PDB file of C-alpha atoms in Angstrom:
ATOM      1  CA  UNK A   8     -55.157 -40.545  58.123  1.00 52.00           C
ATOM      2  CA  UNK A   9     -55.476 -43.567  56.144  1.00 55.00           C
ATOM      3  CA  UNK A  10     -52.264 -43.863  55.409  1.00 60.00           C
ATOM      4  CA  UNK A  11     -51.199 -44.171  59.359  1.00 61.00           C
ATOM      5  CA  UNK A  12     -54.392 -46.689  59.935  1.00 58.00           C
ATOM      6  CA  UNK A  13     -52.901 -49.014  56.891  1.00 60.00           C
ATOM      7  CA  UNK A  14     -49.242 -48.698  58.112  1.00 58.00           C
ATOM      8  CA  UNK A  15     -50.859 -49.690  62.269  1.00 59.00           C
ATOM      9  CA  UNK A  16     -53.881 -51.828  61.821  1.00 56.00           C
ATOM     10  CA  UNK A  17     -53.387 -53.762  58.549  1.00 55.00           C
ATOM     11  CA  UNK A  18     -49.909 -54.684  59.171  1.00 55.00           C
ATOM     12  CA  UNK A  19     -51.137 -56.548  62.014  1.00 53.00           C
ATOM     13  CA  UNK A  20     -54.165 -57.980  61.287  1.00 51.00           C
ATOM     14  CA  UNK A  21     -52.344 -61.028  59.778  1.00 52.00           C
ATOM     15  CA  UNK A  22     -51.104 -61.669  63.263  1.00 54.00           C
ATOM     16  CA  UNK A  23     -54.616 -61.615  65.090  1.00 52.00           C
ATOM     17  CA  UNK A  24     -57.286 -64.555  64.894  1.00 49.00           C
ATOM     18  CA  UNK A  25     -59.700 -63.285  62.758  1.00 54.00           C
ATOM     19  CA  UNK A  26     -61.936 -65.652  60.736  1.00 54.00           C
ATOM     20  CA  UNK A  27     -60.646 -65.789  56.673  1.00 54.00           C
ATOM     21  CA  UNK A  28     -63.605 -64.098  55.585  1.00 55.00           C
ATOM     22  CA  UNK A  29     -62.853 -60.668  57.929  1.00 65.00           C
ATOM     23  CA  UNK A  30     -59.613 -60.950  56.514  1.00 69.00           C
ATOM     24  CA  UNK A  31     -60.627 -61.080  52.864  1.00 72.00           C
ATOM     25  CA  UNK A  32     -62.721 -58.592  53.194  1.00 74.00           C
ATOM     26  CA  UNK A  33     -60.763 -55.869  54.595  1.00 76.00           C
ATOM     27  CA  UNK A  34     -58.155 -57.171  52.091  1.00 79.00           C
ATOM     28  CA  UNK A  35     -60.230 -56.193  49.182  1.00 81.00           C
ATOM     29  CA  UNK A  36     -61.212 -53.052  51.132  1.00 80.00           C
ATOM     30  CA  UNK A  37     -57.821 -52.023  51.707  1.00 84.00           C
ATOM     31  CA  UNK A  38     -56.869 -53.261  47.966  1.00 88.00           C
ATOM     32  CA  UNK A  39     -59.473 -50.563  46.354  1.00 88.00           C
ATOM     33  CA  UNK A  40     -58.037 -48.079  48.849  1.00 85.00           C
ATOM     34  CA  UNK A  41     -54.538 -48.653  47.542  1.00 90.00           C
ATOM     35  CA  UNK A  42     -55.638 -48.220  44.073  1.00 93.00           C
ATOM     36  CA  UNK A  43     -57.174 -45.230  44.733  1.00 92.00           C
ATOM     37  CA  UNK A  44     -61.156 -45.668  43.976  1.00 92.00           C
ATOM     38  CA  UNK A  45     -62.866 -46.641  47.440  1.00 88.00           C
ATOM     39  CA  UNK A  46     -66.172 -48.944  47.104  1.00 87.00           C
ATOM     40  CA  UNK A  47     -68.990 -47.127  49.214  1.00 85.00           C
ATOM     41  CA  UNK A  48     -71.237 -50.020  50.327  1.00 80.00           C
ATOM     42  CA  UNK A  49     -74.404 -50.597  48.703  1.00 80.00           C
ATOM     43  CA  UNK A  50     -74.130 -47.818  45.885  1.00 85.00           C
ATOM     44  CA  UNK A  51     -72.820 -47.783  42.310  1.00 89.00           C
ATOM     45  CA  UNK A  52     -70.088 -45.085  43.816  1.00 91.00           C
ATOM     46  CA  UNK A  53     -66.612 -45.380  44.173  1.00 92.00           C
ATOM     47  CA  UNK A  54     -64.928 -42.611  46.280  1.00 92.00           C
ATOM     48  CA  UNK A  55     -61.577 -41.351  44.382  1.00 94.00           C
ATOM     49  CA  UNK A  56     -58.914 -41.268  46.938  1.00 91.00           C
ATOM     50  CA  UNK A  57     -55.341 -40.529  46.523  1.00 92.00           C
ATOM     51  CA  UNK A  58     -53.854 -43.917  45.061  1.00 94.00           C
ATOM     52  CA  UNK A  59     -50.579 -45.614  46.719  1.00 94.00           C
ATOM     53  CA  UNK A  60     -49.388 -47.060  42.594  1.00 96.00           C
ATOM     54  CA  UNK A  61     -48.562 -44.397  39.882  1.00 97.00           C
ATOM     55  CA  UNK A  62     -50.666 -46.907  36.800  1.00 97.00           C
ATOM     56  CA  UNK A  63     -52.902 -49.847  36.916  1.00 97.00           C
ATOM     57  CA  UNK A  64     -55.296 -52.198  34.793  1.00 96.00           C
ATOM     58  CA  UNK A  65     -58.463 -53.829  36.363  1.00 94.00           C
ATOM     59  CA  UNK A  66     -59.656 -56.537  34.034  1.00 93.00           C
ATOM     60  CA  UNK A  67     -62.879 -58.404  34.093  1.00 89.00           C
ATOM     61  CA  UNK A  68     -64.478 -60.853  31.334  1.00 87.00           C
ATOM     62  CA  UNK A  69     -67.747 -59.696  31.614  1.00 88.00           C
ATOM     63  CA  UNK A  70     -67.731 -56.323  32.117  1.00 91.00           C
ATOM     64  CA  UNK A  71     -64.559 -55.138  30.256  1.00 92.00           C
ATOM     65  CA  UNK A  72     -61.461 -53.145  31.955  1.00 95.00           C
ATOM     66  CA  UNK A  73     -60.469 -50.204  32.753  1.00 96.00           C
ATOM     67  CA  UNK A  74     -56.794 -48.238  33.226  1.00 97.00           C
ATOM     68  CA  UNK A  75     -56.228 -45.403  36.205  1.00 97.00           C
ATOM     69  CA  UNK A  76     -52.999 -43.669  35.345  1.00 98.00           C
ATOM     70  CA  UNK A  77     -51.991 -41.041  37.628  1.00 98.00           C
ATOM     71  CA  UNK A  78     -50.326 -37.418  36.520  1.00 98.00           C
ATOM     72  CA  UNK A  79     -47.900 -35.678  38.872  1.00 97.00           C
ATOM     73  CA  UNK A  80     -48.025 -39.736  40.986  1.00 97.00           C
ATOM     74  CA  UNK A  81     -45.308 -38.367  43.891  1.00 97.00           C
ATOM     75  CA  UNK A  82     -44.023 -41.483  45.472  1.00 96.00           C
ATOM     76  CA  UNK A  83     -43.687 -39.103  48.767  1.00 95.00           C
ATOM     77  CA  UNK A  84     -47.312 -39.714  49.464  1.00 92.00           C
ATOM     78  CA  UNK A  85     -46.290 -43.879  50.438  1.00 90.00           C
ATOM     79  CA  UNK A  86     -44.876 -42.321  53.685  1.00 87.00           C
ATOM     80  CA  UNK A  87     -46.778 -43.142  56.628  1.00 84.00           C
ATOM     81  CA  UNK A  88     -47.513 -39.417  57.156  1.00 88.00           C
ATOM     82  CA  UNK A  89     -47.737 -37.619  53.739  1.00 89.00           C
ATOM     83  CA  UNK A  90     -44.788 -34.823  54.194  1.00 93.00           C
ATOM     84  CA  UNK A  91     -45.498 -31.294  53.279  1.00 93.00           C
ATOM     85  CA  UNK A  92     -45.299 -30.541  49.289  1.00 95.00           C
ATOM     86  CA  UNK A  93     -45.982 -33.653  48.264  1.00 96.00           C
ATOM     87  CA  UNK A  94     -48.253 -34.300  45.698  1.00 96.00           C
ATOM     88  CA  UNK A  95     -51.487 -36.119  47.641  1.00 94.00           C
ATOM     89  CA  UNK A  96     -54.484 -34.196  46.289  1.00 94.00           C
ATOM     90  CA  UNK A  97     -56.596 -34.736  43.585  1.00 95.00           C
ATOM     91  CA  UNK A  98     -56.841 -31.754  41.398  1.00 96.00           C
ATOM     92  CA  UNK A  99     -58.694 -33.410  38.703  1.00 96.00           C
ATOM     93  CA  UNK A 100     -60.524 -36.445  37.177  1.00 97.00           C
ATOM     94  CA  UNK A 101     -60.807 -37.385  33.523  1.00 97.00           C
ATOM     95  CA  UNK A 102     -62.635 -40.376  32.027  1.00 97.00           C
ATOM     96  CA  UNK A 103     -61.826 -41.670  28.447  1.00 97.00           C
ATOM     97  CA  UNK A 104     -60.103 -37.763  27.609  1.00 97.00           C
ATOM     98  CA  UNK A 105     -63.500 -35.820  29.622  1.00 97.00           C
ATOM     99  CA  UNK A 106     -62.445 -34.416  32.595  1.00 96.00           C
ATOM    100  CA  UNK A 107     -65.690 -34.668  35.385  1.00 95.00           C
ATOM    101  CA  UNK A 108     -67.049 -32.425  37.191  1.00 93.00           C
ATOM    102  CA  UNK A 109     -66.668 -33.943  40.489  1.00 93.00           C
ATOM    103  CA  UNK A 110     -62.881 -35.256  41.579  1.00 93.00           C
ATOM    104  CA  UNK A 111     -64.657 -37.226  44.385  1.00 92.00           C
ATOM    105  CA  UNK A 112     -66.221 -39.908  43.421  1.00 93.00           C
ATOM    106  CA  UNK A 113     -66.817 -41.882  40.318  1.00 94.00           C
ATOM    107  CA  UNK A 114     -69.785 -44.247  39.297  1.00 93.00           C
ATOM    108  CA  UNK A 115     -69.597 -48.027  38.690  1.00 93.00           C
ATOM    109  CA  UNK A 116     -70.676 -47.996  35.109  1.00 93.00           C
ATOM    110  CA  UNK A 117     -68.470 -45.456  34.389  1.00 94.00           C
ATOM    111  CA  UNK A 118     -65.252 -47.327  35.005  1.00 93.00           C
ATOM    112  CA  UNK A 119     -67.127 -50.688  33.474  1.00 92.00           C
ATOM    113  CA  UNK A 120     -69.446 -50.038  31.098  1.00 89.00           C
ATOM    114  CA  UNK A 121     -69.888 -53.838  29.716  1.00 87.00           C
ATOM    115  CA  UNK A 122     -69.609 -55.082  26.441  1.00 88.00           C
ATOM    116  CA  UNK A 123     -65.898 -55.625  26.546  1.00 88.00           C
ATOM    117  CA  UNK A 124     -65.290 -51.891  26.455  1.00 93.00           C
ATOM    118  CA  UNK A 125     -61.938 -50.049  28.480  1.00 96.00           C
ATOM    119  CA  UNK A 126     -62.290 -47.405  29.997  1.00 96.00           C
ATOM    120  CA  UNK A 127     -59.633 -45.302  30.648  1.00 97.00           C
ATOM    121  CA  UNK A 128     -59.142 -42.612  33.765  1.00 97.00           C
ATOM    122  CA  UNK A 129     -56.964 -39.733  34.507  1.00 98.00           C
ATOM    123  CA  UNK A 130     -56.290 -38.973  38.084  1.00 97.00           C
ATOM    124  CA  UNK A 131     -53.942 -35.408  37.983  1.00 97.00           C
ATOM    125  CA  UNK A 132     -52.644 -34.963  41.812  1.00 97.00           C
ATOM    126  CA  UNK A 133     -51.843 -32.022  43.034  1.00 96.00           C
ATOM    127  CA  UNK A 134     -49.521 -31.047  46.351  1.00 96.00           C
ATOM    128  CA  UNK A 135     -52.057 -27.799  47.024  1.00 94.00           C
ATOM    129  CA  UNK A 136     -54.930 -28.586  49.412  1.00 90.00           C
ATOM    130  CA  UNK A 137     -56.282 -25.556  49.424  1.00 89.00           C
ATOM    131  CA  UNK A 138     -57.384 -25.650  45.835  1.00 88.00           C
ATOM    132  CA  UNK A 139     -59.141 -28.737  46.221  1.00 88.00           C
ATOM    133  CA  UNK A 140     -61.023 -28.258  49.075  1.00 86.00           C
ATOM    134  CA  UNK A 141     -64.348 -29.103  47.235  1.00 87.00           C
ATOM    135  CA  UNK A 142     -65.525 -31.879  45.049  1.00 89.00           C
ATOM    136  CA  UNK A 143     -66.823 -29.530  41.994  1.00 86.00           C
ATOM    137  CA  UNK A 144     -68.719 -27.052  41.135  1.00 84.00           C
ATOM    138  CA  UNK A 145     -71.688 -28.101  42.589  1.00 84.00           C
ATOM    139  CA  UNK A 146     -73.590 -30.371  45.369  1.00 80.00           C
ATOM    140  CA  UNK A 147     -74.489 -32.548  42.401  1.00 83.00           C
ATOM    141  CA  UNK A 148     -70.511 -33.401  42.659  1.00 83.00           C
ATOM    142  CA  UNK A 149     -70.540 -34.435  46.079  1.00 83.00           C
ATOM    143  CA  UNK A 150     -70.880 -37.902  47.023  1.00 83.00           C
ATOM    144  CA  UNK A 151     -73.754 -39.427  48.554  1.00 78.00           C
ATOM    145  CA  UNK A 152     -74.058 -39.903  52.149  1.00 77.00           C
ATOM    146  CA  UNK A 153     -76.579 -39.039  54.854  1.00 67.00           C
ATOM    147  CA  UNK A 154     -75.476 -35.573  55.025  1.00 70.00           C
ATOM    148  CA  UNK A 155     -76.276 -35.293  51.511  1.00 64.00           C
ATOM    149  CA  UNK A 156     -79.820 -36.125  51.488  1.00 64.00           C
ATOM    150  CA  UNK A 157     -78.981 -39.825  51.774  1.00 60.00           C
ATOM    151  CA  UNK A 158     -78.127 -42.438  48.765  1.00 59.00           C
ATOM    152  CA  UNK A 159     -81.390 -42.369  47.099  1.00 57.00           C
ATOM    153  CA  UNK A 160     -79.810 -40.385  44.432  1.00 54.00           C
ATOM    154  CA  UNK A 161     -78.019 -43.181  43.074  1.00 50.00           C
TER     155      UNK A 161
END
């Protein structure tokens, strides 16, 4: 779904009239989205979606850095609608060699810790829905939301 909103909205919004902050703002937006870990508003929660680049580095000064490489990346999944077998799904999460319990979302100070330190991520993808159709063993793995019991959890 995102994919087909990215390829039809975004694409245009350069073209419409839109004040520069709008547009750096869903620029950044889409930017997290394309890297794969989605900012939820007001929380120290990032939701893990599947990324559009196969390896990155984020580097800040203050906080330190941190690398996302991506196992099974299947270029497919850049098509405006994901075709079937591709690998879009992500089967698994792993932080510094740990893999996490949930493959849903990831916390702020776990990608930058501070004091200069890198963290490094694992995202394995998978092309089977089916056995991802949770975020982990337990509700504790979910991400917060209303649903959820709200975000006082973070």
């Amino acid at each position: 779904m995102i994919r087909v909103q990215v390829s039809a909205a975004f694409c245009d919004l350069c073209q419409c009239h839109a004040d520069s902050h709008s547009l750096s703002s869903v620029a950044t937006l889409l930017a997290f989205h394309l890297l794969g870990i989605y900012p939820v508003t007001v929380t120290r929660e990032y939701l893990i979606v599947s990324p559009f680049v196969p390896s990155y580095t984020v580097h800040n000064e203050e906080l330190g850095s941190f690398t996302v490489n991506v196992t099974n990346f299947d270029p497919r999944t850049l098509a405006e609608n994901i075709p079937d077998g591709a690998r879009a799904y992500v089967e698994s999460v792993s932080i510094n060699g740990k893999k996490q319990s949930s493959r849903c979302r990831i916390l702020f100070e776990e990608l930058l810790p501070g004091g200069g330190k890198h963290t490094k991520v694992e995202l394995t993808m998978t092309s089977d829905a089916d056995s991802v159709n949770s975020c982990g063993a337990s509700d504790k793995d979910l991400p917060s939301s209303l649903s959820t019991g709200g975000f006082d959890s973070i």
